Every structure is written in C-alpha cells, then in structure tokens.
Short mmCIF file of C-alpha atoms in Angstrom, two decimals:
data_model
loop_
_atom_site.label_atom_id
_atom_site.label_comp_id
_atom_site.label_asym_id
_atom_site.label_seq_id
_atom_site.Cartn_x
_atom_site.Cartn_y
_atom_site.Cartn_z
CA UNK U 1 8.55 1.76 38.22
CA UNK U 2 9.25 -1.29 36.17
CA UNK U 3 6.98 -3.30 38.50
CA UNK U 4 3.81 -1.12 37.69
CA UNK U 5 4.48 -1.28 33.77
CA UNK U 6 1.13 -3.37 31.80
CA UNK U 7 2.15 -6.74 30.98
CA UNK U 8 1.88 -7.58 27.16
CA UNK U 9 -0.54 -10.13 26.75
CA UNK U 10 -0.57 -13.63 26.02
CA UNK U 11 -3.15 -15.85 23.76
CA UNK U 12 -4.95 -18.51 25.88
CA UNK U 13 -4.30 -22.20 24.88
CA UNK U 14 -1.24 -22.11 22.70
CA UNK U 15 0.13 -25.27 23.33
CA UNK U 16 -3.84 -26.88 22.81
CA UNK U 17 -4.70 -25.14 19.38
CA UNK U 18 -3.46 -26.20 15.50
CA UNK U 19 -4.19 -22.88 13.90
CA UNK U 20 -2.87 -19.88 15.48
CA UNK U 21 -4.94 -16.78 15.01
CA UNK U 22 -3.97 -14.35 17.85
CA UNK U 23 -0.80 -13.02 16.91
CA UNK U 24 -1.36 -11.13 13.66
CA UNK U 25 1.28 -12.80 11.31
CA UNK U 26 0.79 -13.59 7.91
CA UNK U 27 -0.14 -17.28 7.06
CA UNK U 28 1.59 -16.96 3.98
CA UNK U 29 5.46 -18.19 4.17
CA UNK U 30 8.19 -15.59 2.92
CA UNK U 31 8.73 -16.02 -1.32
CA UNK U 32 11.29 -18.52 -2.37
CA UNK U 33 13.61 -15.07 -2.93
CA UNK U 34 13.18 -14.26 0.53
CA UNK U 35 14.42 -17.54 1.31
CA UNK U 36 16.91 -17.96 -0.71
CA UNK U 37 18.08 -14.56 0.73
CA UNK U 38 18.07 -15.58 4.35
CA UNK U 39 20.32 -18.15 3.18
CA UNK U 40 22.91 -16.48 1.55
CA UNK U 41 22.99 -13.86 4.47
CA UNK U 42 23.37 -16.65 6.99
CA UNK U 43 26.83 -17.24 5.52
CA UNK U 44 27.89 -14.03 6.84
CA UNK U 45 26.62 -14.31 10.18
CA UNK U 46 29.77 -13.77 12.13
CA UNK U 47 30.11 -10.06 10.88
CA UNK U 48 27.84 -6.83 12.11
CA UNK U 49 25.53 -5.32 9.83
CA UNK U 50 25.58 -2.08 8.64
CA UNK U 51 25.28 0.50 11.25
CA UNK U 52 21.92 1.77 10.33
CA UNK U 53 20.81 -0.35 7.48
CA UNK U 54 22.16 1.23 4.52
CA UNK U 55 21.13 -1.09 2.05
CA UNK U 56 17.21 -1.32 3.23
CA UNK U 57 17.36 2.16 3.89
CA UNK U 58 18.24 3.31 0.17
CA UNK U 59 15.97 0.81 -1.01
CA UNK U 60 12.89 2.07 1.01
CA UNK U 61 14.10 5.94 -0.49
CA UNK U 62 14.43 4.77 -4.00
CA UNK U 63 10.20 3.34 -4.00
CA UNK U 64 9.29 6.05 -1.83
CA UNK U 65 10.87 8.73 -3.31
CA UNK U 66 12.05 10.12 0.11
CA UNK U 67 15.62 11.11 0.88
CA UNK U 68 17.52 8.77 3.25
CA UNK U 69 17.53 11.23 5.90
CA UNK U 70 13.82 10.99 6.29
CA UNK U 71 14.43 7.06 6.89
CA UNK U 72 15.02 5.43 9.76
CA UNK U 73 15.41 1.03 10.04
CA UNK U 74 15.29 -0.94 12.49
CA UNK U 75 14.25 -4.19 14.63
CA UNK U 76 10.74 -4.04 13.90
CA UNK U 77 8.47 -0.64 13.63
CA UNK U 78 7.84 -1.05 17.66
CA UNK U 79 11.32 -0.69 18.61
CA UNK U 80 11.70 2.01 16.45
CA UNK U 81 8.48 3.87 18.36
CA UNK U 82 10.11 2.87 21.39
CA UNK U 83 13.39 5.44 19.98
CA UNK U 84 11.41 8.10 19.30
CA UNK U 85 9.36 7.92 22.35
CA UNK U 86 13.05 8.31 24.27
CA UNK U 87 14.14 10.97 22.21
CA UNK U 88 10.82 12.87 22.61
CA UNK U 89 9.32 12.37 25.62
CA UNK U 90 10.44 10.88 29.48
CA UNK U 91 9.28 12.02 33.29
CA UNK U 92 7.19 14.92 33.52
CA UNK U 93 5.54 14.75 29.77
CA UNK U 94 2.31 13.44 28.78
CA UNK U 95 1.84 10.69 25.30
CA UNK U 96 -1.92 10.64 23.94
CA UNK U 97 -3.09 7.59 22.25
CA UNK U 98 -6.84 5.94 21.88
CA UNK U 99 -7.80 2.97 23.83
CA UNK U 100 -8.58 0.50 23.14
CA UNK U 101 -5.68 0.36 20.69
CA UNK U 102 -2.19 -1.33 20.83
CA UNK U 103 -1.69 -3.09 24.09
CA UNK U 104 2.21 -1.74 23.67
CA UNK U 105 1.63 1.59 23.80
CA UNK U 106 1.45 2.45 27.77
CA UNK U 107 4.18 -0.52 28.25
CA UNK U 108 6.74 1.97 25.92
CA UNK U 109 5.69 5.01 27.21
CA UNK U 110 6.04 4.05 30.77
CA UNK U 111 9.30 2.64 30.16
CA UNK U 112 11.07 6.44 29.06
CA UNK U 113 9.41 7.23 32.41
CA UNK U 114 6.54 9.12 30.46
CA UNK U 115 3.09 9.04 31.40
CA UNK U 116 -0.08 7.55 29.08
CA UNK U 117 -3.10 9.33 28.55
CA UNK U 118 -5.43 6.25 27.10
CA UNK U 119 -8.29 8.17 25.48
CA UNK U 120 -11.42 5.70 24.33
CA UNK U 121 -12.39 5.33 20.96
CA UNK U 122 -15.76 6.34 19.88
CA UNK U 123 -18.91 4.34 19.38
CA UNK U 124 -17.99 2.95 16.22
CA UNK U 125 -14.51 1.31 17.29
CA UNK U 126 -12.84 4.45 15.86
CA UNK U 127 -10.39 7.00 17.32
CA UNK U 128 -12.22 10.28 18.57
CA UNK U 129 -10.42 13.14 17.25
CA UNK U 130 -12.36 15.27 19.11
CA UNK U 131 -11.49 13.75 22.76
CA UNK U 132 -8.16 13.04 21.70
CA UNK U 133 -7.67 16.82 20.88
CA UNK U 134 -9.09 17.61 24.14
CA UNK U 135 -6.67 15.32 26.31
CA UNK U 136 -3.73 17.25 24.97
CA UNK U 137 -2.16 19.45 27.47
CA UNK U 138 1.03 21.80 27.73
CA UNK U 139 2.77 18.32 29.13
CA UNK U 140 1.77 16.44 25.55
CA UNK U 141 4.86 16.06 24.09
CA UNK U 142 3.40 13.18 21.50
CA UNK U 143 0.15 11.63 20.12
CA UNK U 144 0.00 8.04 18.94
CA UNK U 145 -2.63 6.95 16.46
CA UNK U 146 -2.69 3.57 15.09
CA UNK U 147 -3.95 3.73 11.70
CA UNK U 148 -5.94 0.51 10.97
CA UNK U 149 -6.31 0.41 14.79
CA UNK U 150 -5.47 -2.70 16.33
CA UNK U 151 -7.28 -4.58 17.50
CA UNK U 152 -10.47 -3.37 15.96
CA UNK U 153 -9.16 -2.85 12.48
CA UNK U 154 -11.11 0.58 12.03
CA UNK U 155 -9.77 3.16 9.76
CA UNK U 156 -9.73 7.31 10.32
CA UNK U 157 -11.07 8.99 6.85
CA UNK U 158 -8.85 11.31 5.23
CA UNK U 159 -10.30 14.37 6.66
CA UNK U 160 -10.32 13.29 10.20
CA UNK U 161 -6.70 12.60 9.90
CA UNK U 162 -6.04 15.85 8.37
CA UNK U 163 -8.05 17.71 10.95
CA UNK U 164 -6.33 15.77 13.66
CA UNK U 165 -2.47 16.95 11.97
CA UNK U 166 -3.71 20.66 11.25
CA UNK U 167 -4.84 20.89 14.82
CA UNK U 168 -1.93 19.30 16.92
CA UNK U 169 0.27 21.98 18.48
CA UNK U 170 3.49 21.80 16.48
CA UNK U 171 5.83 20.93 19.26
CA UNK U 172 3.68 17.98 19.95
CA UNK U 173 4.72 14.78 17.48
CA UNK U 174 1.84 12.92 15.08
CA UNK U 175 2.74 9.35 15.31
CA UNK U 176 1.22 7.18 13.08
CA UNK U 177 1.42 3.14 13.19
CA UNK U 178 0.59 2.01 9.76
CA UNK U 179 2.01 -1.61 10.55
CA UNK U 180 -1.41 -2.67 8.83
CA UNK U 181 -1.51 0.17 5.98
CA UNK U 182 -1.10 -2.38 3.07
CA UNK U 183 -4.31 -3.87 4.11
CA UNK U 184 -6.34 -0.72 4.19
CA UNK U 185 -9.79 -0.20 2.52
CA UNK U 186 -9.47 3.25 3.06
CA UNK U 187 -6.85 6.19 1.76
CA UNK U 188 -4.31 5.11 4.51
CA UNK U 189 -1.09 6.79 3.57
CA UNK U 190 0.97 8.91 6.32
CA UNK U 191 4.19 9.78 4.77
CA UNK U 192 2.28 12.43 2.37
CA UNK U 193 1.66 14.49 6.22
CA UNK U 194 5.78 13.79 6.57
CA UNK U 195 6.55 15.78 3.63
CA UNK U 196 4.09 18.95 4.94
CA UNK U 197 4.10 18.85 8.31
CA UNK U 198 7.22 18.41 10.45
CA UNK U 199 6.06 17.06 13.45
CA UNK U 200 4.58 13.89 11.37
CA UNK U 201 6.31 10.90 12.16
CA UNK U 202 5.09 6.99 10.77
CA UNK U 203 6.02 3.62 11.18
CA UNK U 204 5.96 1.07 9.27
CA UNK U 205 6.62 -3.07 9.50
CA UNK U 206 7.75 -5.86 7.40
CA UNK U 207 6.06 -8.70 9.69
CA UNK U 208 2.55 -7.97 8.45
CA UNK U 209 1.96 -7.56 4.54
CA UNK U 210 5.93 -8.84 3.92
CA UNK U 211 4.86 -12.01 5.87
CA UNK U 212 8.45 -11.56 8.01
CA UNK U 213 7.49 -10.99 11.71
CA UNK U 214 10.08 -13.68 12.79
CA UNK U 215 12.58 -11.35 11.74
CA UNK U 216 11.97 -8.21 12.95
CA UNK U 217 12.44 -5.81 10.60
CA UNK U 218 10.72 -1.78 9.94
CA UNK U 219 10.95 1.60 9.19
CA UNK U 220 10.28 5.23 10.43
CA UNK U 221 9.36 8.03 8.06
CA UNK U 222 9.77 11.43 9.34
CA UNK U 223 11.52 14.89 9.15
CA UNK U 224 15.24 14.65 8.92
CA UNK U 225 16.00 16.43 11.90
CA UNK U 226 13.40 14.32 13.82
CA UNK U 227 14.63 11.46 12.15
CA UNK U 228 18.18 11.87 13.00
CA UNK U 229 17.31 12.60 17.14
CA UNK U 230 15.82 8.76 17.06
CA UNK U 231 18.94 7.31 15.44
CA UNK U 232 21.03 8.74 18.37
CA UNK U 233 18.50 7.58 20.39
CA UNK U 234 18.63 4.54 19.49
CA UNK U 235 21.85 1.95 19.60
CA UNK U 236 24.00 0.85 17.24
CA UNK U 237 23.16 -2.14 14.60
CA UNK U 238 19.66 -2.25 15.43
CA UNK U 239 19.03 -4.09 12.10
CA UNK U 240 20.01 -7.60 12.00
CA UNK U 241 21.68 -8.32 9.05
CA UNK U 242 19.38 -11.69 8.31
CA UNK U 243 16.35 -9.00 9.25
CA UNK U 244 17.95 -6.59 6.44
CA UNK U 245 17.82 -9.47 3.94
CA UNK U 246 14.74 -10.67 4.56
CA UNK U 247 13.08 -7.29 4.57
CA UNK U 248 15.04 -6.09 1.15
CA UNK U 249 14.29 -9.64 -0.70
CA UNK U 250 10.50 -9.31 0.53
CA UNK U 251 10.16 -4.93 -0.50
CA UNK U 252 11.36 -6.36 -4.02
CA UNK U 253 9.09 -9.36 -4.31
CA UNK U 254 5.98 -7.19 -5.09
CA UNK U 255 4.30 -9.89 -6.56
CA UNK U 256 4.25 -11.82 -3.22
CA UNK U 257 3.15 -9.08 -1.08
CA UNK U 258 0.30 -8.71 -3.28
CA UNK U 259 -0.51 -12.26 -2.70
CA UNK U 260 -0.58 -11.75 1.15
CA UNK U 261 -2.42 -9.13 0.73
CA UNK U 262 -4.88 -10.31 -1.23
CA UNK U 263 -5.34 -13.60 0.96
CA UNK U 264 -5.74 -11.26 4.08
CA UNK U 265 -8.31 -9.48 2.20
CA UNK U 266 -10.54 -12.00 0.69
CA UNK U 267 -10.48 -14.02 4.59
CA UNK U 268 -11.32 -10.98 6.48
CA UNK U 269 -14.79 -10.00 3.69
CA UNK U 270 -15.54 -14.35 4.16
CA UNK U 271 -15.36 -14.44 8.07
CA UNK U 272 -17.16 -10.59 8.63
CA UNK U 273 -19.83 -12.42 5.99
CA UNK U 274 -19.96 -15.02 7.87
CA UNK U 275 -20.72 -13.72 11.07
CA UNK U 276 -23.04 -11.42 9.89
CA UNK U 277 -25.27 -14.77 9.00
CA UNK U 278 -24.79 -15.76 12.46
CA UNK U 279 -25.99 -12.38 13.92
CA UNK U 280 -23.07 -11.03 15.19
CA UNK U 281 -22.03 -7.70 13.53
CA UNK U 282 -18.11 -6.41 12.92
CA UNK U 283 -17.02 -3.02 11.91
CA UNK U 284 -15.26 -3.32 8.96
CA UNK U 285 -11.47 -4.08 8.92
CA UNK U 286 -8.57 -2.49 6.79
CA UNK U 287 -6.10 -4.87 8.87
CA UNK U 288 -5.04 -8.77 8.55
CA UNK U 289 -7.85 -9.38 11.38
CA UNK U 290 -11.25 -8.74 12.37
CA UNK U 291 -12.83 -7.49 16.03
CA UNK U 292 -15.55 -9.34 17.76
CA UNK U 293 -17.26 -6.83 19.97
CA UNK U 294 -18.51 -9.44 21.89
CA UNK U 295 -18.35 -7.67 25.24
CA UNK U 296 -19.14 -9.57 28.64
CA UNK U 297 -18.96 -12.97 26.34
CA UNK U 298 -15.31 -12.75 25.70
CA UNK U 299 -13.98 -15.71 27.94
CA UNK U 300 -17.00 -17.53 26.42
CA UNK U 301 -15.76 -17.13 22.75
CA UNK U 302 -12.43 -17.52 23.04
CA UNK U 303 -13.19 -20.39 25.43
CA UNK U 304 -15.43 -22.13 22.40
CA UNK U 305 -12.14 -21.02 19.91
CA UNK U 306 -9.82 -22.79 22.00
CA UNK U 307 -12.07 -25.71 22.11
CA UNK U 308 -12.30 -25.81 18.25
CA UNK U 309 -8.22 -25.63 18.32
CA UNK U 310 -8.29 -21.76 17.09
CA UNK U 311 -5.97 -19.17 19.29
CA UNK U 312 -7.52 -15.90 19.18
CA UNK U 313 -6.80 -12.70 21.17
CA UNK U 314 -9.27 -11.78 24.01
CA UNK U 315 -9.58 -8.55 25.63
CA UNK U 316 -11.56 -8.94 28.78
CA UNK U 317 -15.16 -7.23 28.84
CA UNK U 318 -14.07 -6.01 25.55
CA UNK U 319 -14.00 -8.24 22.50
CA UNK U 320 -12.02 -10.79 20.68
CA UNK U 321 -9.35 -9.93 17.56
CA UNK U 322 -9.26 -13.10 14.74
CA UNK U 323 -6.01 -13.07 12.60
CA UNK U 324 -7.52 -14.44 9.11
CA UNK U 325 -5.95 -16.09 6.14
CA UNK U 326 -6.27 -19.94 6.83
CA UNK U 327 -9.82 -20.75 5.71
CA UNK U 328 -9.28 -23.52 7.96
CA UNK U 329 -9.20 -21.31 11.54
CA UNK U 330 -11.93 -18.85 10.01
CA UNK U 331 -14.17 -21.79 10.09
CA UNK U 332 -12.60 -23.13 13.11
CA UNK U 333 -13.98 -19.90 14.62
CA UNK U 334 -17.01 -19.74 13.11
CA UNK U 335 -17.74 -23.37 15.03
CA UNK U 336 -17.09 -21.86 18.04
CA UNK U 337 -19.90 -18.96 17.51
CA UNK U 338 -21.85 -21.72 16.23
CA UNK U 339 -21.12 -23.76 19.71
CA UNK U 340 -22.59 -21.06 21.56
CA UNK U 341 -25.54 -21.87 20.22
CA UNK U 342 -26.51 -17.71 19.77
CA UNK U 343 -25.94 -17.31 23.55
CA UNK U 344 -24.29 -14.02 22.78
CA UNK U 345 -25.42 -10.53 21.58
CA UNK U 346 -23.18 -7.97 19.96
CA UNK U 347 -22.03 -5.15 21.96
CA UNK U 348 -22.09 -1.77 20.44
#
C-alpha cells in the first residue's frame, strides 16, 4: 500500500535559485520576541513538553473565546489532519476533497488506509459545492475543503460554505484548512460553523501568517468530543516545546503578524497587477501566493523562473503557484513571463 501512496512534490532547481518562492513560507523572519523566546526555551531542551500543549492551548482559548476542550495543538495543522483522519476514517470509508487542491491530501488519506475521492474544482479555480455534494456516498466518512485553496488561492463565499455545512450528512466531518485564513479577502472564518454544527472541524497553522513554518506548530478547532477522539489518536508530546514557544511568542506579537500580513498582501495585488499588463490573467488570491493557470506552458514558466533564479511550484498541465513577499522574486518572475516573449496564453 505504502508503495502506491502520491509522492509530495518537490520545487525544480533549488540548489540553482536565490529567492525561494515555491514553498509558501513567509519572507518575513519571526519578531525579535519570538526570538528571544526560542532562546530561552532552548535552555530547557533536555525536558518533554507538556503533554498536549497546555500553555498554547489556553492561550489560543483565551483570544478565541473557545473552551480548551474544543482545542487541539500540535506539530503543524497537517499532522493534526493526519489525527483526525485516523480517528475518523481508515479501509472501507471514502474522504471527499476538491482537486486540484493540497497535494497532501490523498498522501494522508491513503496512509489510514482510506480511500480519496479528488473532485475538480470549477471553472473559476473554485471548489464545486455542487459536485462535491454529489461525490458523497454512504462510505463518506469526511470532506476536506481548503479554504483559500492551495494552490490557486480562491476563496468559497459565505453562503457556499454555509450551504456546503447545512447539506453534509451529520455523520460525515466538515474539515476546513484555513492554514491561509489570515490572508483572506473574503469572510474566511470556520470556527463560527464549530460552535453550531458538530461535525465542523478546522485547522489552523503558525508557519504561514506567524512566519514559523520551521517549527511546526498548529491547531484544531472542533467539538469537544471530536476533539478529544484526535488527541487519543494522536501520540503523546506532539508539540515541541521550542514549537510551543515560538507559536505562543508569535500569537502575542500581533503587531508582527500584521506586518506579514500586510507584506503578503500588498506583493500578491503588485505581481496579479503585473501580470495582468503582461496578458496573463489570475483569479484573485486570499493566500500568501498567486496561481498561474498557465496550462500546457508550465515546464516553460517555471523553466524561465528557474533561469531568472526564482523557485516556484509547477503542477504539470496545470499551472504554476508564486509564494510573494520579496519584491525581488516577484520581479524575478515577472522576467521570466517577460522571457517568453508572450509565447503563452492563459488557460481558463
């Protein structure tokens, strides 16, 4: 089985590039506090950390006004899908989730021995309620909707989400990825489903809009009994205590999250203009990147980024997803398009 699983993908021409835009980090360093933090925790590296990241955990309930049993921490918002995936789901059951989306999701799924129904997304980049609905059958034991999708950065309005929720048998879990939610243009906000709907479960990350995806560090909003199945699925200390550190320095340094967020924001609106003055047309983003639709000319972009010394992320036949926030590998990209010299046409 383990030889059939996807492989995760890897940017071409690493070791040949000086910006790196294929990974989706933030090119903002952690705050000084953050820093200083990691430091101070690094003194106490020979000792475990709390079981289940106490201290992150009653910080995250204090800000979002959630009881602790709705939380759940842990080694980054993926690993903590991963859990709840185990808990939920295995051989014999059926996980529904858009495509193209996250490039983890059948690798999880097929590791609890589940199987992944990829459902495309619509003409406009976006998740189609409608077929998604339709895929679900008695086997569905979960639905996965990354919300910004990545990697085309498109965002589900309200009312689709709510129709999506209200429609969902109830014995079949709503999981929502909001690693990108801070970067949202649109009213992006899952945990208000948590607190009506029981089977409403979202994750959440610290390596996006906290600028910490070295350390691995998120969270999982959901009911309490759903919450506390994917703590006992999931092992002991899953929370490094530098991660715990990090991530409670960074949720209290509001001021510096705005700044990432704001330098995400104003990059993304520059290289979509941008583009658009070159011809090629993006859907708009509420994530730290934007989607080239670029179809059949895929290898040729990212070919001409690599050659400009930009990494991006290439999806064969698909398109290609730019991490911004360095002015200097927006324009890096931008030369490539310009390279190509308009031998390209945007695929809708």
């Amino acid at each position: 089985m383990v030889a059939e699983l996807p492989r995760y993908s890897r940017a071409a021409g690493l070791s040949q590039v000086r910006w790196r835009a294929s990974s989706n980090e933030s090119t903002v360093p952690p705050s000084p506090s953050v820093q200083q933090a990691l430091i101070e925790a690094a003194a106490h590296a020979h000792l475990y950390p709390s079981l289940q990241g106490d201290l992150l955990t009653a910080d995250l309930s204090a800000r979002l006004q959630v009881s602790p049993e709705h939380i759940v921490v842990g080694g980054g918002s993926l690993a903590l899908l991963q859990h709840a995936l185990a808990a939920y789901t295995g051989a014999g059951t059926e996980v529904v989730h858009a495509w193209r989306s996250y490039e983890a999701y059948p690798i999880l799924i097929g590791v609890v021995g589940a199987t992944a129904v990829p459902v495309s997304l619509d003409a406009t980049h976006t998740h189609d309620v409608d077929a998604m609905l339709a895929a679900i059958t008695w086997a569905t034991r979960a639905i996965i909707v990354c919300n910004p999708n990545n990697p085309t950065g498109t965002e589900l309005p309200r009312s689709e989400i709510e129709r999506l929720v209200t429609s969902v048998p109830a014995n079949v879990l709503v999981l929502f990825d909001e690693a990108y939610q801070e970067f949202a243009t649109a009213d992006v906000d899952g945990l208000s489903l948590v607190r009506r709907y029981p089977n409403v479960v979202v994750f959440r990350t610290f390596s996006k809009a906290y600028g910490l995806a070295g350390l691995r560090a998120g969270y999982m909003i959901a009911h309490p009994e759903v919450a506390d199945n994917v703590r006992a699925a999931a092992p002991p200390f899953g929370l490094s205590l530098l991660a715990e550190a990090g991530a409670r320095a960074a949720w209290a340094d509001t001021t510096h999250t705005k700044h990432i967020v704001d330098v995400v924001r104003e990059g993304r609106g520059y290289l979509r203009h941008e583009a658009a003055e070159r011809g090629l047309e993006t859907p708009v983003s509420g994530a730290n990147f934007v989607w080239f639709p670029v179809g059949p000319l895929t290898a040729q972009l990212q070919e001409a980024c690599v050659a400009q010394r930009v990494s991006v992320r290439a999806f064969d036949g698909e398109g290609v997803r730019v991490t911004v926030g360095d002015r200097d590998a927006e324009d890096a990209v931008l030369a490539a398009i310009d390279s190509l010299q308009w031998n390209f046409s945007p695929q809708g």
